[in-house]
PDB file of C-alpha atoms in Angstrom:
ATOM      1  CA  VAL A  18      -9.896  15.505  44.101  1.00 52.00           C
ATOM      2  CA  THR A  19     -13.352  14.214  45.714  1.00 55.00           C
ATOM      3  CA  LYS A  20     -11.096  12.189  48.286  1.00 67.00           C
ATOM      4  CA  GLY A  21      -8.750  15.198  48.904  1.00 78.00           C
ATOM      5  CA  ARG A  22     -11.783  17.297  49.493  1.00 80.00           C
ATOM      6  CA  GLU A  23     -13.480  14.651  51.979  1.00 84.00           C
ATOM      7  CA  VAL A  24     -10.045  14.751  53.860  1.00 87.00           C
ATOM      8  CA  LEU A  25      -9.548  18.196  54.226  1.00 86.00           C
ATOM      9  CA  SER A  26     -13.372  18.854  55.189  1.00 87.00           C
ATOM     10  CA  LYS A  27     -12.898  16.291  57.915  1.00 90.00           C
ATOM     11  CA  ALA A  28      -9.755  17.743  59.142  1.00 90.00           C
ATOM     12  CA  MET A  29     -11.138  21.319  58.904  1.00 91.00           C
ATOM     13  CA  LEU A  30     -14.254  20.392  61.007  1.00 92.00           C
ATOM     14  CA  ASP A  31     -12.313  18.387  63.758  1.00 93.00           C
ATOM     15  CA  LYS A  32     -10.291  21.487  64.199  1.00 93.00           C
ATOM     16  CA  ALA A  33     -12.896  24.186  64.069  1.00 92.00           C
ATOM     17  CA  SER A  34     -15.114  21.996  66.455  1.00 92.00           C
ATOM     18  CA  GLN A  35     -12.552  22.444  68.954  1.00 92.00           C
ATOM     19  CA  LEU A  36     -12.398  25.958  69.145  1.00 90.00           C
ATOM     20  CA  THR A  37     -16.014  27.160  68.464  1.00 91.00           C
ATOM     21  CA  PRO A  38     -17.785  25.559  71.729  1.00 90.00           C
ATOM     22  CA  GLN A  39     -16.186  28.330  73.708  1.00 91.00           C
ATOM     23  CA  PHE A  40     -18.308  30.563  71.846  1.00 90.00           C
ATOM     24  CA  GLY A  41     -21.776  28.824  71.669  1.00 91.00           C
ATOM     25  CA  ILE A  42     -21.136  27.393  68.503  1.00 91.00           C
ATOM     26  CA  GLU A  43     -21.744  23.860  67.379  1.00 91.00           C
ATOM     27  CA  LEU A  44     -20.258  23.000  64.106  1.00 90.00           C
ATOM     28  CA  ILE A  45     -22.217  20.085  62.421  1.00 91.00           C
ATOM     29  CA  ASP A  46     -20.326  20.078  58.708  1.00 90.00           C
ATOM     30  CA  ILE A  47     -17.989  22.245  56.709  1.00 87.00           C
ATOM     31  CA  LEU A  48     -18.848  22.373  52.684  1.00 86.00           C
ATOM     32  CA  ILE A  49     -15.719  23.323  50.643  1.00 84.00           C
ATOM     33  CA  ARG A  50     -17.097  24.908  47.674  1.00 83.00           C
ATOM     34  CA  GLN A  51     -14.424  26.198  45.756  1.00 82.00           C
ATOM     35  CA  ILE A  52     -10.474  25.325  46.155  1.00 79.00           C
ATOM     36  CA  ARG A  53      -7.914  27.484  44.011  1.00 82.00           C
ATOM     37  CA  TYR A  54      -4.423  25.873  43.872  1.00 81.00           C
ATOM     38  CA  SER A  55      -1.224  27.812  42.978  1.00 88.00           C
ATOM     39  CA  ASP A  56      -0.526  28.449  39.346  1.00 90.00           C
ATOM     40  CA  ASP A  57       2.233  26.002  39.389  1.00 90.00           C
ATOM     41  CA  LEU A  58       0.161  23.121  40.490  1.00 89.00           C
ATOM     42  CA  THR A  59      -2.557  23.853  38.226  1.00 89.00           C
ATOM     43  CA  GLU A  60      -0.357  24.264  35.229  1.00 92.00           C
ATOM     44  CA  SER A  61       1.394  20.843  36.387  1.00 92.00           C
ATOM     45  CA  VAL A  62      -2.050  19.325  36.555  1.00 91.00           C
ATOM     46  CA  TYR A  63      -2.700  20.727  33.147  1.00 94.00           C
ATOM     47  CA  ASN A  64       0.489  19.576  31.367  1.00 96.00           C
ATOM     48  CA  ARG A  65      -0.388  16.073  33.014  1.00 95.00           C
ATOM     49  CA  MET A  66      -3.518  15.990  31.631  1.00 96.00           C
ATOM     50  CA  ILE A  67      -2.241  17.074  28.161  1.00 97.00           C
ATOM     51  CA  LYS A  68       0.471  14.405  28.115  1.00 97.00           C
ATOM     52  CA  GLU A  69      -2.037  11.665  29.219  1.00 97.00           C
ATOM     53  CA  ARG A  70      -4.357  12.467  26.353  1.00 97.00           C
ATOM     54  CA  ARG A  71      -1.196  12.514  24.000  1.00 98.00           C
ATOM     55  CA  GLN A  72      -0.786   9.153  25.096  1.00 97.00           C
ATOM     56  CA  ILE A  73      -4.120   7.856  24.431  1.00 97.00           C
ATOM     57  CA  ALA A  74      -3.959   9.699  20.756  1.00 97.00           C
ATOM     58  CA  GLU A  75      -0.461   7.903  20.053  1.00 97.00           C
ATOM     59  CA  PHE A  76      -1.919   4.614  21.090  1.00 97.00           C
ATOM     60  CA  TYR A  77      -4.927   4.911  18.942  1.00 97.00           C
ATOM     61  CA  ARG A  78      -2.460   6.188  16.245  1.00 97.00           C
ATOM     62  CA  SER A  79      -0.359   3.313  16.283  1.00 97.00           C
ATOM     63  CA  TYR A  80      -3.234   0.771  16.468  1.00 97.00           C
ATOM     64  CA  GLY A  81      -4.853   2.477  13.250  1.00 96.00           C
ATOM     65  CA  GLU A  82      -1.197   2.145  11.727  1.00 97.00           C
ATOM     66  CA  GLY A  83      -1.023  -1.180  12.236  1.00 96.00           C
ATOM     67  CA  LYS A  84      -4.580  -1.869  11.333  1.00 97.00           C
ATOM     68  CA  LYS A  85      -3.411  -0.165   8.151  1.00 97.00           C
ATOM     69  CA  ALA A  86      -0.325  -2.455   7.582  1.00 96.00           C
ATOM     70  CA  GLU A  87      -1.857  -5.356   8.098  1.00 96.00           C
ATOM     71  CA  TRP A  88      -4.590  -4.787   5.621  1.00 97.00           C
ATOM     72  CA  MET A  89      -2.017  -3.318   2.875  1.00 97.00           C
ATOM     73  CA  GLY A  90      -0.359  -6.549   3.491  1.00 96.00           C
ATOM     74  CA  LYS A  91      -3.452  -8.504   2.687  1.00 97.00           C
ATOM     75  CA  LEU A  92      -3.865  -6.554  -0.503  1.00 97.00           C
ATOM     76  CA  ASP A  93      -0.519  -6.964  -1.558  1.00 96.00           C
ATOM     77  CA  ASN A  94      -0.804 -10.642  -1.200  1.00 96.00           C
ATOM     78  CA  GLU A  95      -4.274 -10.393  -3.009  1.00 96.00           C
ATOM     79  CA  LYS A  96      -2.734  -8.437  -5.736  1.00 96.00           C
ATOM     80  CA  ARG A  97       0.078 -10.654  -6.181  1.00 95.00           C
ATOM     81  CA  SER A  98      -1.953 -13.618  -6.549  1.00 95.00           C
ATOM     82  CA  VAL A  99      -4.226 -12.460  -9.204  1.00 96.00           C
ATOM     83  CA  LEU A 100      -1.126 -10.848 -11.098  1.00 95.00           C
ATOM     84  CA  SER A 101       0.186 -14.365 -11.025  1.00 95.00           C
ATOM     85  CA  GLY A 102      -2.821 -15.981 -12.132  1.00 94.00           C
ATOM     86  CA  ALA A 103      -3.110 -13.246 -14.690  1.00 95.00           C
ATOM     87  CA  TYR A 104       0.250 -13.919 -15.900  1.00 94.00           C
ATOM     88  CA  GLU A 105      -0.051 -17.542 -16.025  1.00 94.00           C
ATOM     89  CA  LYS A 106      -3.415 -17.424 -18.011  1.00 95.00           C
ATOM     90  CA  SER A 107      -1.558 -15.168 -20.561  1.00 95.00           C
ATOM     91  CA  GLU A 108       1.538 -17.182 -20.984  1.00 94.00           C
ATOM     92  CA  THR A 109      -1.134 -20.325 -21.742  1.00 93.00           C
ATOM     93  CA  ILE A 110      -2.979 -18.277 -24.139  1.00 95.00           C
ATOM     94  CA  LYS A 111       0.353 -17.162 -25.995  1.00 94.00           C
ATOM     95  CA  GLY A 112       1.656 -20.762 -25.920  1.00 93.00           C
ATOM     96  CA  THR A 113      -1.699 -21.788 -27.264  1.00 93.00           C
ATOM     97  CA  ALA A 114      -1.685 -19.016 -30.234  1.00 94.00           C
ATOM     98  CA  ASP A 115       2.269 -19.918 -30.993  1.00 89.00           C
ATOM     99  CA  ALA A 116       1.439 -23.607 -31.349  1.00 90.00           C
ATOM    100  CA  GLU A 117      -1.638 -22.950 -33.709  1.00 91.00           C
ATOM    101  CA  ALA A 118       0.947 -20.607 -35.599  1.00 87.00           C
ATOM    102  CA  THR A 119       3.387 -23.209 -36.095  1.00 82.00           C
ATOM    103  CA  ARG A 120       0.854 -25.582 -36.781  1.00 84.00           C
ATOM    104  CA  ILE A 121      -0.827 -23.411 -39.697  1.00 83.00           C
ATOM    105  CA  TYR A 122       2.879 -22.605 -40.839  1.00 76.00           C
ATOM    106  CA  SER A 123       3.945 -26.085 -41.010  1.00 77.00           C
ATOM    107  CA  GLU A 124       0.695 -26.818 -43.042  1.00 78.00           C
ATOM    108  CA  ALA A 125       1.449 -23.929 -45.526  1.00 71.00           C
ATOM    109  CA  TYR A 126       4.975 -24.975 -45.706  1.00 70.00           C
ATOM    110  CA  GLY A 127       3.966 -28.656 -46.541  1.00 72.00           C
ATOM    111  CA  ASP A 128       1.621 -27.708 -49.015  1.00 70.00           C
ATOM    112  CA  ASN A 129       3.479 -25.075 -50.885  1.00 70.00           C
ATOM    113  CA  ALA A 130       7.104 -24.854 -49.665  1.00 70.00           C
ATOM    114  CA  GLU A 131       7.679 -22.299 -52.456  1.00 73.00           C
ATOM    115  CA  PHE A 132       5.049 -19.824 -51.374  1.00 72.00           C
ATOM    116  CA  PHE A 133       6.050 -20.212 -47.656  1.00 72.00           C
ATOM    117  CA  GLU A 134       9.593 -19.231 -48.469  1.00 74.00           C
ATOM    118  CA  PHE A 135       8.207 -16.328 -50.658  1.00 73.00           C
ATOM    119  CA  TRP A 136       6.122 -15.333 -47.687  1.00 73.00           C
ATOM    120  CA  ARG A 137       8.801 -15.102 -45.125  1.00 76.00           C
ATOM    121  CA  SER A 138      10.914 -13.218 -47.306  1.00 76.00           C
ATOM    122  CA  ILE A 139       8.334 -10.623 -47.657  1.00 73.00           C
ATOM    123  CA  GLU A 140       7.684 -10.617 -43.950  1.00 78.00           C
ATOM    124  CA  SER A 141      11.344 -10.326 -43.553  1.00 78.00           C
ATOM    125  CA  TYR A 142      11.452  -7.039 -45.659  1.00 70.00           C
ATOM    126  CA  LYS A 143       8.840  -5.367 -43.865  1.00 74.00           C
ATOM    127  CA  LYS A 144      10.635  -5.678 -40.796  1.00 77.00           C
ATOM    128  CA  VAL A 145      13.940  -4.902 -42.009  1.00 74.00           C
ATOM    129  CA  LEU A 146      14.130  -2.260 -44.671  1.00 71.00           C
ATOM    130  CA  PRO A 147      12.388   0.266 -42.899  1.00 68.00           C
ATOM    131  CA  GLN A 148      15.289   0.259 -39.974  1.00 71.00           C
ATOM    132  CA  PHE A 149      18.040  -0.215 -42.558  1.00 67.00           C
ATOM    133  CA  ARG A 150      19.726   2.987 -43.268  1.00 66.00           C
ATOM    134  CA  LYS A 151      22.634   1.818 -45.826  1.00 65.00           C
ATOM    135  CA  THR A 152      22.620   1.460 -49.114  1.00 64.00           C
ATOM    136  CA  LEU A 153      22.252  -2.247 -50.335  1.00 63.00           C
ATOM    137  CA  THR A 154      22.768  -3.834 -53.576  1.00 60.00           C
ATOM    138  CA  THR A 155      19.910  -5.683 -55.280  1.00 62.00           C
ATOM    139  CA  ASP A 156      22.183  -8.451 -56.535  1.00 63.00           C
ATOM    140  CA  MET A 157      22.023 -10.016 -52.712  1.00 63.00           C
ATOM    141  CA  ASP A 158      20.374 -13.378 -52.584  1.00 66.00           C
ATOM    142  CA  TYR A 159      18.292 -11.674 -50.083  1.00 62.00           C
ATOM    143  CA  PHE A 160      16.408  -9.730 -52.518  1.00 64.00           C
ATOM    144  CA  LYS A 161      15.352 -12.565 -55.040  1.00 66.00           C
ATOM    145  CA  TYR A 162      11.602 -12.278 -54.452  1.00 62.00           C
ATOM    146  CA  LEU A 163      11.720  -8.484 -55.427  1.00 65.00           C
ATOM    147  CA  TYR A 164      12.148  -9.320 -58.893  1.00 64.00           C
ATOM    148  CA  ASP A 165      10.246 -12.776 -59.309  1.00 63.00           C
ATOM    149  CA  MET A 166       7.984 -14.516 -57.135  1.00 58.00           C
ATOM    150  CA  ASN A 167       9.405 -17.660 -57.657  1.00 59.00           C
ATOM    151  CA  GLY A 168      13.056 -16.407 -56.486  1.00 55.00           C
ATOM    152  CA  LYS A 169      14.606 -16.356 -59.997  1.00 60.00           C
ATOM    153  CA  LYS A 170      16.831 -13.450 -61.303  1.00 53.00           C
TER     154      LYS A 170
END
């Protein structure tokens, strides 16, 4: 706009300077204070400005989305790493506990085989009987410890 005004001012000064001497007037400078554009041109300029601003806004939005995706990827990797470590640790603890339980059962079985068999039967009753919905006969070998701790009928 500024260069356009300068060119327009110079062209007007040159043209007017040729016409004014016959009236005894010498023009030194012409200054344009206001330019009124047509409504179509004004609307076109505004639309172009709006389009440019929207493009800039879209650039920043997509840049932000890219950064978000980058951070989410990093967080996802870190989460997987932490969960993997926690799972590994939990499995190690479970394995150690199972080994200890096996050792204890082995000692108990080795020291008193009858008590160990009795104990396993009682634990089995606790798990099976609450879920069992049919009539059972007590003559089954499975229930031998219900009558006698030594498993004799």
